[in-house]
Short mmCIF file of C-alpha atoms in Angstrom, two decimals:
data_model
loop_
_atom_site.label_atom_id
_atom_site.label_comp_id
_atom_site.label_asym_id
_atom_site.label_seq_id
_atom_site.Cartn_x
_atom_site.Cartn_y
_atom_site.Cartn_z
CA ALA G 1 -16.45 -30.80 34.99
CA GLN G 2 -15.14 -28.23 37.49
CA PRO G 3 -16.08 -24.82 36.54
CA LYS G 4 -13.07 -22.73 35.15
CA HIS G 5 -11.84 -20.05 37.48
CA VAL G 6 -13.71 -16.51 37.41
CA ASP G 7 -10.51 -15.23 37.08
CA LYS G 8 -10.29 -16.58 33.14
CA LEU G 9 -13.87 -14.98 32.81
CA GLY G 10 -12.09 -11.16 32.49
CA ILE G 11 -13.58 -8.40 33.81
CA ARG G 12 -16.25 -7.89 31.16
CA PRO G 13 -17.62 -11.15 30.76
CA PRO G 14 -20.29 -11.40 28.44
CA VAL G 15 -23.76 -12.89 29.34
CA GLU G 16 -23.78 -16.27 28.48
CA ASP G 17 -20.20 -16.56 29.63
CA VAL G 18 -21.56 -15.60 33.64
CA LEU G 19 -24.68 -17.78 32.95
CA GLU G 20 -22.64 -20.39 32.17
CA TRP G 21 -20.01 -20.54 34.91
CA PHE G 22 -22.95 -20.86 37.27
CA ARG G 23 -24.34 -23.90 35.71
CA SER G 24 -20.83 -25.06 35.78
CA ALA G 25 -20.20 -24.24 39.69
CA GLY G 26 -23.85 -26.84 40.65
CA PHE G 27 -26.27 -23.49 41.11
CA THR G 28 -29.72 -24.23 39.93
CA GLU G 29 -30.79 -21.88 37.87
CA GLU G 30 -34.82 -20.22 38.06
CA ILE G 31 -36.02 -17.84 35.29
CA VAL G 32 -37.48 -15.29 37.76
CA GLY G 33 -38.60 -12.44 34.62
CA GLU G 34 -38.38 -11.09 31.17
CA SER G 35 -36.65 -7.55 30.18
CA ILE G 36 -37.20 -5.01 28.31
CA GLN G 37 -35.84 -6.35 24.90
CA LYS G 38 -37.33 -9.78 26.32
CA ARG G 39 -34.30 -11.61 27.24
CA ASN G 40 -34.18 -13.70 30.26
CA LEU G 41 -33.72 -12.50 33.51
CA ILE G 42 -32.01 -15.44 36.13
CA LEU G 43 -31.06 -16.34 39.15
CA PHE G 44 -29.26 -19.27 40.65
CA HIS G 45 -29.62 -20.98 44.03
CA GLN G 46 -27.54 -23.31 46.08
CA THR G 47 -28.99 -24.98 49.04
CA ILE G 48 -26.90 -26.37 51.53
CA GLN G 49 -27.51 -29.14 54.39
CA PRO G 50 -26.26 -29.72 57.50
CA LYS G 51 -23.61 -32.38 57.66
CA ARG G 52 -25.61 -33.83 60.98
CA ARG G 53 -28.52 -34.27 59.07
CA SER G 54 -26.52 -36.08 56.33
CA SER G 55 -24.77 -38.07 59.05
CA SER G 56 -28.57 -39.14 60.52
CA SER G 57 -29.91 -39.51 57.53
CA THR G 58 -27.43 -42.26 56.85
CA LYS G 59 -28.55 -44.35 59.98
CA SER G 60 -31.91 -43.72 59.98
CA ASP G 61 -34.41 -46.83 60.44
CA GLY G 62 -37.04 -44.87 58.82
CA ASN G 63 -38.58 -43.78 62.19
CA ASP G 64 -36.10 -40.71 62.77
CA ALA G 65 -36.56 -38.25 59.77
CA ALA G 66 -34.37 -35.47 60.03
CA PRO G 67 -36.61 -32.05 60.63
CA THR G 68 -37.84 -30.88 56.86
CA PRO G 69 -36.26 -26.87 56.62
CA ASN G 70 -38.98 -24.28 56.13
CA ASN G 71 -38.86 -20.68 55.26
CA ASN G 72 -38.24 -20.10 59.14
CA THR G 73 -35.21 -22.96 59.92
CA ARG G 74 -33.75 -22.07 56.71
CA LYS G 75 -31.28 -19.08 56.59
CA THR G 76 -31.32 -17.53 52.97
CA ILE G 77 -28.73 -14.85 51.63
CA LEU G 78 -29.63 -12.73 48.21
CA PHE G 79 -26.83 -11.52 46.27
CA MET G 80 -26.85 -8.83 43.16
CA SER G 81 -25.23 -7.16 40.84
CA LEU G 82 -25.76 -4.95 37.68
CA VAL G 83 -28.31 -3.01 38.79
CA HIS G 84 -26.93 -1.00 36.48
CA GLY G 85 -25.77 -2.06 33.56
CA ASN G 86 -22.19 -0.36 33.43
CA GLU G 87 -20.76 -1.71 36.11
CA PRO G 88 -18.78 -5.15 35.63
CA LEU G 89 -16.99 -4.38 38.63
CA GLY G 90 -20.04 -5.48 40.91
CA LEU G 91 -20.72 -8.26 38.49
CA ILE G 92 -16.81 -9.51 39.20
CA ASN G 93 -16.77 -8.62 43.00
CA LEU G 94 -19.99 -11.24 42.38
CA LEU G 95 -18.87 -13.98 40.99
CA HIS G 96 -15.49 -13.73 43.27
CA THR G 97 -18.03 -13.70 46.22
CA ALA G 98 -19.79 -17.02 44.18
CA GLU G 99 -16.34 -19.48 43.89
CA ALA G 100 -15.13 -18.58 48.00
CA LEU G 101 -18.60 -19.67 49.18
CA THR G 102 -18.85 -22.74 46.80
CA ALA G 103 -15.06 -24.04 47.59
CA HIS G 104 -15.67 -27.23 49.16
CA ARG G 105 -13.58 -26.03 52.16
CA ALA G 106 -16.45 -23.23 53.00
CA GLN G 107 -18.89 -25.34 52.46
CA ASN G 108 -18.33 -27.83 54.74
CA LEU G 109 -17.79 -25.08 57.04
CA PHE G 110 -21.38 -24.11 56.78
CA SER G 111 -22.70 -27.50 56.84
CA LEU G 112 -21.12 -28.17 60.59
CA ALA G 113 -22.41 -24.26 61.16
CA LEU G 114 -26.06 -25.47 60.43
CA LYS G 115 -28.27 -27.04 62.86
CA GLU G 116 -29.77 -30.37 61.81
CA ASP G 117 -33.33 -28.58 61.57
CA GLU G 118 -31.70 -25.80 59.43
CA GLU G 119 -30.10 -25.40 55.81
CA LEU G 120 -28.63 -22.49 54.37
CA LEU G 121 -29.82 -20.74 50.77
CA LEU G 122 -27.51 -19.36 48.70
CA LEU G 123 -29.16 -16.94 45.94
CA PHE G 124 -27.29 -14.66 43.19
CA PHE G 125 -28.93 -12.76 40.78
CA PRO G 126 -25.50 -11.52 39.08
CA ILE G 127 -26.99 -9.51 35.84
CA VAL G 128 -30.26 -7.82 36.85
CA ASN G 129 -29.84 -4.97 33.78
CA VAL G 130 -29.11 -7.37 31.13
CA ASP G 131 -30.41 -5.69 28.50
CA ALA G 132 -28.08 -2.79 29.22
CA TYR G 133 -25.21 -4.41 30.40
CA ALA G 134 -25.17 -6.14 26.55
CA LEU G 135 -25.64 -2.82 25.24
CA ASN G 136 -22.74 -1.51 26.83
CA GLN G 137 -20.70 -4.54 25.20
CA LYS G 138 -22.16 -3.74 21.99
CA PHE G 139 -21.04 -0.37 21.96
CA SER G 140 -17.56 -0.82 23.59
CA GLN G 141 -15.35 -0.66 20.92
CA SER G 142 -13.36 1.94 22.32
CA GLU G 143 -12.34 0.76 25.74
CA GLU G 144 -12.02 3.91 27.29
CA MET G 145 -15.73 5.33 26.27
CA GLY G 146 -18.05 2.05 26.89
CA GLY G 147 -19.47 1.77 29.67
CA CYS G 148 -21.93 4.66 29.00
CA ARG G 149 -25.59 2.68 29.95
CA ARG G 150 -26.74 2.74 33.44
CA THR G 151 -30.45 2.79 32.57
CA ASN G 152 -32.49 0.11 31.35
CA LEU G 153 -33.49 0.11 27.92
CA ASN G 154 -37.03 1.57 28.24
CA HIS G 155 -37.68 3.87 25.88
CA THR G 156 -38.84 6.85 27.61
CA CYS G 157 -36.97 10.06 26.16
CA SER G 158 -38.54 10.57 22.17
CA SER G 159 -34.82 12.84 21.61
CA SER G 160 -33.12 9.41 22.05
CA SER G 161 -32.18 7.07 19.63
CA ILE G 162 -29.95 4.33 19.64
CA ASN G 163 -28.11 2.68 16.56
CA ALA G 164 -24.92 1.70 15.14
CA THR G 165 -23.22 5.42 14.69
CA THR G 166 -24.47 7.24 17.61
CA ALA G 167 -21.88 8.21 19.75
CA CYS G 168 -21.82 6.86 23.58
CA PRO G 169 -22.70 10.18 25.69
CA GLU G 170 -25.50 9.86 23.78
CA LEU G 171 -26.83 6.72 25.12
CA THR G 172 -26.95 7.40 28.34
CA ASP G 173 -30.17 10.32 29.16
CA ASP G 174 -33.24 7.41 28.16
CA GLY G 175 -34.43 4.55 30.44
CA VAL G 176 -35.51 4.19 34.31
CA ASP G 177 -32.54 4.25 36.73
CA LEU G 178 -33.57 0.49 38.59
CA ASN G 179 -32.08 1.84 41.59
CA ARG G 180 -34.77 4.50 42.19
CA ASN G 181 -38.30 2.21 40.89
CA PHE G 182 -38.63 0.78 44.83
CA PRO G 183 -41.96 2.01 46.65
CA LEU G 184 -40.41 3.64 50.06
CA ASP G 185 -39.67 6.96 49.25
CA TRP G 186 -40.13 6.87 45.54
CA ASP G 187 -40.75 10.31 43.73
CA ASP G 188 -40.18 11.72 40.85
CA SER G 189 -41.51 14.95 41.14
CA SER G 190 -37.94 16.79 39.94
CA PHE G 191 -38.72 15.25 36.62
CA GLU G 192 -40.84 16.24 33.82
CA ARG G 193 -42.58 13.93 32.22
CA GLY G 194 -45.64 13.38 30.01
CA GLU G 195 -49.40 12.02 30.76
CA ALA G 196 -49.40 8.01 31.21
CA GLY G 197 -50.50 6.86 27.92
CA ASP G 198 -49.77 9.70 26.33
CA ASP G 199 -48.00 9.03 22.90
CA ASN G 200 -46.00 12.28 22.09
CA ASP G 201 -43.47 11.69 25.22
CA ASP G 202 -41.62 14.85 24.43
CA GLY G 203 -42.48 15.39 28.14
CA VAL G 204 -40.88 12.65 29.94
CA HIS G 205 -37.73 14.53 31.46
CA CYS G 206 -34.18 12.72 29.82
CA THR G 207 -32.38 11.74 32.82
CA TYR G 208 -29.86 8.51 33.48
CA GLY G 209 -31.24 9.39 37.00
CA TYR G 210 -35.36 8.89 35.96
CA ALA G 211 -37.22 6.78 38.45
CA GLY G 212 -40.32 5.35 36.04
CA TYR G 213 -43.74 6.95 35.88
CA GLN G 214 -44.45 4.41 39.41
CA PRO G 215 -43.10 2.37 41.21
CA PHE G 216 -42.28 -1.08 40.18
CA SER G 217 -42.95 0.00 36.68
CA GLU G 218 -40.02 -2.09 35.66
CA PRO G 219 -40.02 -5.80 34.54
CA GLU G 220 -36.38 -5.44 35.73
CA THR G 221 -37.19 -4.47 39.83
CA ARG G 222 -40.68 -6.68 39.80
CA ALA G 223 -38.41 -9.61 39.27
CA ILE G 224 -36.38 -8.53 42.23
CA GLN G 225 -39.37 -8.48 44.31
CA GLY G 226 -40.77 -11.89 43.30
CA VAL G 227 -37.45 -13.61 44.24
CA VAL G 228 -38.10 -11.78 47.69
CA GLU G 229 -41.41 -12.17 48.02
CA LYS G 230 -40.43 -16.25 47.12
CA TYR G 231 -38.10 -16.41 49.38
CA SER G 232 -38.76 -14.30 52.48
CA PRO G 233 -37.86 -13.85 55.02
CA ILE G 234 -34.20 -13.39 53.85
CA ASP G 235 -31.86 -13.10 56.35
CA ALA G 236 -29.33 -10.86 54.06
CA SER G 237 -28.38 -9.61 51.28
CA ILE G 238 -25.94 -7.62 49.02
CA SER G 239 -26.30 -5.87 46.20
CA TYR G 240 -22.63 -4.97 44.19
CA HIS G 241 -22.37 -1.62 42.71
CA SER G 242 -19.11 0.22 41.75
CA ARG G 243 -17.34 3.84 42.02
CA ALA G 244 -17.52 5.75 39.25
CA ASN G 245 -13.12 7.72 40.05
CA SER G 246 -12.32 6.24 43.50
CA ASN G 247 -10.45 3.73 45.50
CA GLN G 248 -12.41 3.59 48.34
CA GLY G 249 -14.84 0.87 48.49
CA LEU G 250 -18.01 1.54 51.04
CA LEU G 251 -20.70 -0.84 52.72
CA ILE G 252 -23.89 1.13 52.96
CA HIS G 253 -26.56 -0.23 55.26
CA PRO G 254 -29.98 1.62 55.53
CA PHE G 255 -30.97 4.35 54.91
CA ALA G 256 -30.17 5.45 51.53
CA SER G 257 -33.19 8.25 51.83
CA ASP G 258 -33.37 11.80 52.88
CA VAL G 259 -36.24 11.13 54.62
CA TYR G 260 -36.09 9.86 57.91
CA HIS G 261 -36.98 6.16 58.99
CA GLU G 262 -36.96 4.32 62.20
CA TYR G 263 -34.77 0.82 62.88
CA LYS G 264 -37.18 -1.73 63.29
CA SER G 265 -35.71 -2.42 66.21
CA LYS G 266 -32.92 -1.39 68.90
CA ASP G 267 -31.90 -5.11 68.09
CA SER G 268 -32.21 -4.94 64.53
CA LYS G 269 -29.95 -1.52 64.09
CA LEU G 270 -27.26 -3.10 65.95
CA ARG G 271 -27.29 -5.88 64.02
CA ILE G 272 -26.76 -4.00 60.97
CA GLN G 273 -23.90 -1.92 62.21
CA GLN G 274 -22.52 -5.10 64.04
CA PHE G 275 -21.55 -6.73 60.96
CA GLY G 276 -21.08 -3.78 58.78
CA GLU G 277 -18.01 -3.27 60.66
CA SER G 278 -17.27 -7.40 61.14
CA MET G 279 -17.35 -7.33 57.25
CA ASN G 280 -14.60 -4.34 56.79
CA PRO G 281 -11.22 -5.51 57.63
CA LYS G 282 -9.15 -3.62 60.14
CA LYS G 283 -5.64 -2.17 60.01
CA GLY G 284 -2.80 -5.57 60.60
CA PHE G 285 -0.28 -7.37 59.17
CA ASN G 286 -0.89 -8.52 55.55
CA PHE G 287 1.36 -11.59 55.53
CA TRP G 288 1.58 -12.56 52.15
CA GLY G 289 2.01 -8.66 50.95
CA GLY G 290 5.21 -8.44 52.92
CA ARG G 291 5.51 -6.59 56.10
CA GLU G 292 2.43 -4.06 55.64
CA TYR G 293 -0.30 -2.67 57.52
CA PHE G 294 -3.39 -2.23 55.34
CA PRO G 295 -5.85 0.76 56.38
CA ASP G 296 -9.45 0.14 56.54
CA VAL G 297 -11.53 -1.74 52.95
CA TYR G 298 -14.35 0.17 53.44
CA VAL G 299 -16.41 3.29 54.67
CA VAL G 300 -19.36 1.62 56.41
CA GLY G 301 -22.88 3.67 57.16
CA ASN G 302 -25.74 5.05 55.05
CA ALA G 303 -25.88 7.18 52.41
CA LYS G 304 -25.35 10.42 53.64
CA ASN G 305 -22.09 9.50 55.38
CA ALA G 306 -20.76 6.66 53.37
CA ILE G 307 -21.01 8.33 49.42
CA HIS G 308 -22.47 11.64 50.97
CA TYR G 309 -25.70 11.77 49.07
CA THR G 310 -28.90 10.40 49.26
CA ALA G 311 -31.37 8.82 47.59
CA ARG G 312 -35.18 7.70 46.85
CA GLY G 313 -36.60 5.07 46.36
CA THR G 314 -33.60 2.37 46.40
CA ALA G 315 -33.73 -1.60 46.50
CA LEU G 316 -31.79 -1.18 49.50
CA ASP G 317 -34.37 0.73 51.43
CA TRP G 318 -37.17 -1.42 50.23
CA LEU G 319 -35.79 -4.15 51.12
CA TYR G 320 -35.49 -3.63 54.63
CA THR G 321 -38.93 -1.62 55.20
CA LYS G 322 -40.73 -3.57 52.97
CA GLY G 323 -39.09 -6.93 51.37
CA ASN G 324 -38.53 -8.92 55.13
CA VAL G 325 -34.53 -8.36 54.38
CA SER G 326 -33.35 -8.14 57.60
CA THR G 327 -29.48 -7.12 56.66
CA PRO G 328 -29.32 -5.52 53.48
CA PHE G 329 -26.20 -3.96 52.02
CA VAL G 330 -25.19 -1.77 49.04
CA HIS G 331 -21.39 -2.59 48.25
CA GLU G 332 -19.81 -0.15 46.27
CA SER G 333 -16.01 -1.26 44.92
CA GLY G 334 -13.70 1.60 44.38
CA THR G 335 -12.20 1.32 40.68
CA PRO G 336 -8.22 1.46 40.00
CA CYS G 337 -9.41 3.35 36.34
CA ASP G 338 -11.48 6.91 35.93
CA ARG G 339 -14.93 5.64 34.85
CA ARG G 340 -16.61 2.43 36.49
CA TRP G 341 -15.69 0.77 32.65
CA CYS G 342 -12.32 0.03 32.49
CA SER G 343 -10.17 -0.65 30.54
CA SER G 344 -7.62 -4.59 29.90
CA ARG G 345 -4.76 -2.43 31.14
CA HIS G 346 -6.38 -2.42 34.95
CA GLU G 347 -7.02 -6.26 34.72
CA GLN G 348 -5.25 -7.18 37.52
CA ILE G 349 -5.77 -5.33 39.65
CA VAL G 350 -9.56 -5.41 39.38
CA LYS G 351 -8.83 -8.99 40.12
CA ASN G 352 -6.85 -8.56 42.96
CA ASN G 353 -9.18 -6.07 44.18
CA ALA G 354 -12.18 -8.29 43.91
CA ARG G 355 -10.84 -10.82 45.79
CA ILE G 356 -10.47 -8.74 48.68
CA TYR G 357 -13.82 -7.68 47.99
CA ALA G 358 -14.99 -11.11 48.41
CA GLU G 359 -14.38 -11.61 51.92
CA ALA G 360 -17.21 -9.48 52.71
CA GLY G 361 -19.56 -11.90 51.25
CA VAL G 362 -18.08 -15.08 53.02
CA THR G 363 -18.07 -12.78 56.57
CA LEU G 364 -21.67 -11.68 55.89
CA VAL G 365 -22.60 -15.96 55.51
CA GLU G 366 -20.38 -16.15 58.09
CA LEU G 367 -22.44 -14.35 60.46
CA VAL G 368 -25.79 -14.98 59.51
CA LEU G 369 -24.63 -18.88 60.85
CA ASP G 370 -22.63 -17.35 63.73
CA VAL G 371 -19.15 -19.21 62.39
CA LYS G 372 -16.97 -17.87 65.16
CA HIS G 373 -14.00 -16.44 62.49
CA PRO G 374 -12.71 -19.49 61.58
CA ARG G 375 -10.76 -18.01 58.72
CA SER G 376 -8.75 -15.84 61.19
CA HIS G 377 -8.09 -18.68 63.95
CA PHE G 378 -5.71 -20.39 61.46
CA ILE G 379 -3.59 -17.39 60.31
CA SER G 380 -3.86 -16.72 63.99
CA VAL G 381 -2.39 -20.27 65.26
CA PHE G 382 0.02 -20.02 61.43
CA LEU G 383 1.39 -16.95 62.58
CA ALA G 384 1.75 -18.66 65.80
CA SER G 385 3.71 -21.37 64.25
CA LEU G 386 5.75 -19.33 62.43
CA VAL G 387 6.98 -17.62 65.94
CA ILE G 388 7.95 -20.74 67.54
CA ILE G 389 9.56 -21.81 65.20
CA VAL G 390 11.50 -18.78 64.71
CA SER G 391 12.26 -18.80 68.03
CA VAL G 392 13.54 -21.85 68.45
CA PHE G 393 16.27 -21.53 65.81
#
């Protein structure tokens, strides 16, 4: 059976609906950890093999077996979302990306681009902060007030309590910000906390940006660490987030920290910058929408240049420096509403935007495989044909 179109899942799909979509789309399921509240942390993966290997295998006489890919010939790309539990727009963008990458035409294109000794491994970690996402859905009786819990559900603040009558804003100042819990430049100097093991945790600073008591203190970040180490080296990654109150999309590359770091090499820096620019649609003719010109979808740059603030202990910087991910990005989608948890009245524009945002992930895979812009070529030929037809008439 074919998986349902991701549009049918809505813009805040329940956890089980997301997992079932990946299962129905033919992904392999792997449990990579357990959350604070003992929910499974689930990674999905799919392998695409080259067409030539399939052809040679059918003609093989048993003495010319195709080469077997290894970690050095496998192209691996990691996609994550919901590191922050109140950003379902990031999840929607990841789902649309997964749908686009599993379409028959895309898979055929990737198979043709792979060398005989290569394969493409797509990794999807759709719901990193599963506890917070589930909690946000539970407390979303009012759509306009939903989505307050950003951090995980580690109980770090003694003054915080969660019960059926708790107002949404009171849920925010507790837990660990998973995107501050990675080792590179990890810093809790701005947080006052009690001694480790102290039963009285009144000293823990209650804030939605708490970095944890040490790097990788949280099961969710350790799950990411395990995935990255298991599938290393990883050619590229996107972690999908969403902005609070801006329509402008961002593609953020290393570094997010305010601490100065050198890139691994000049070639590495150039690759990251070129990939970022290639993933950003330029101004041009919008055939489907009429004779319009649209601006760049993204601002591309490091955190200081793109989002105008810096952060330490982020997944982005750790993935690049220690995680052996060659080309990592953070994808910050714009939001049509005034907060990250959009109401149903924004559903259609969220879905329309997601189809545009999915192009970044597809382009990233094409860049890793060195595909020569096939979709642009198709559109150019199609438009050229229209010009010829018009001139004839």
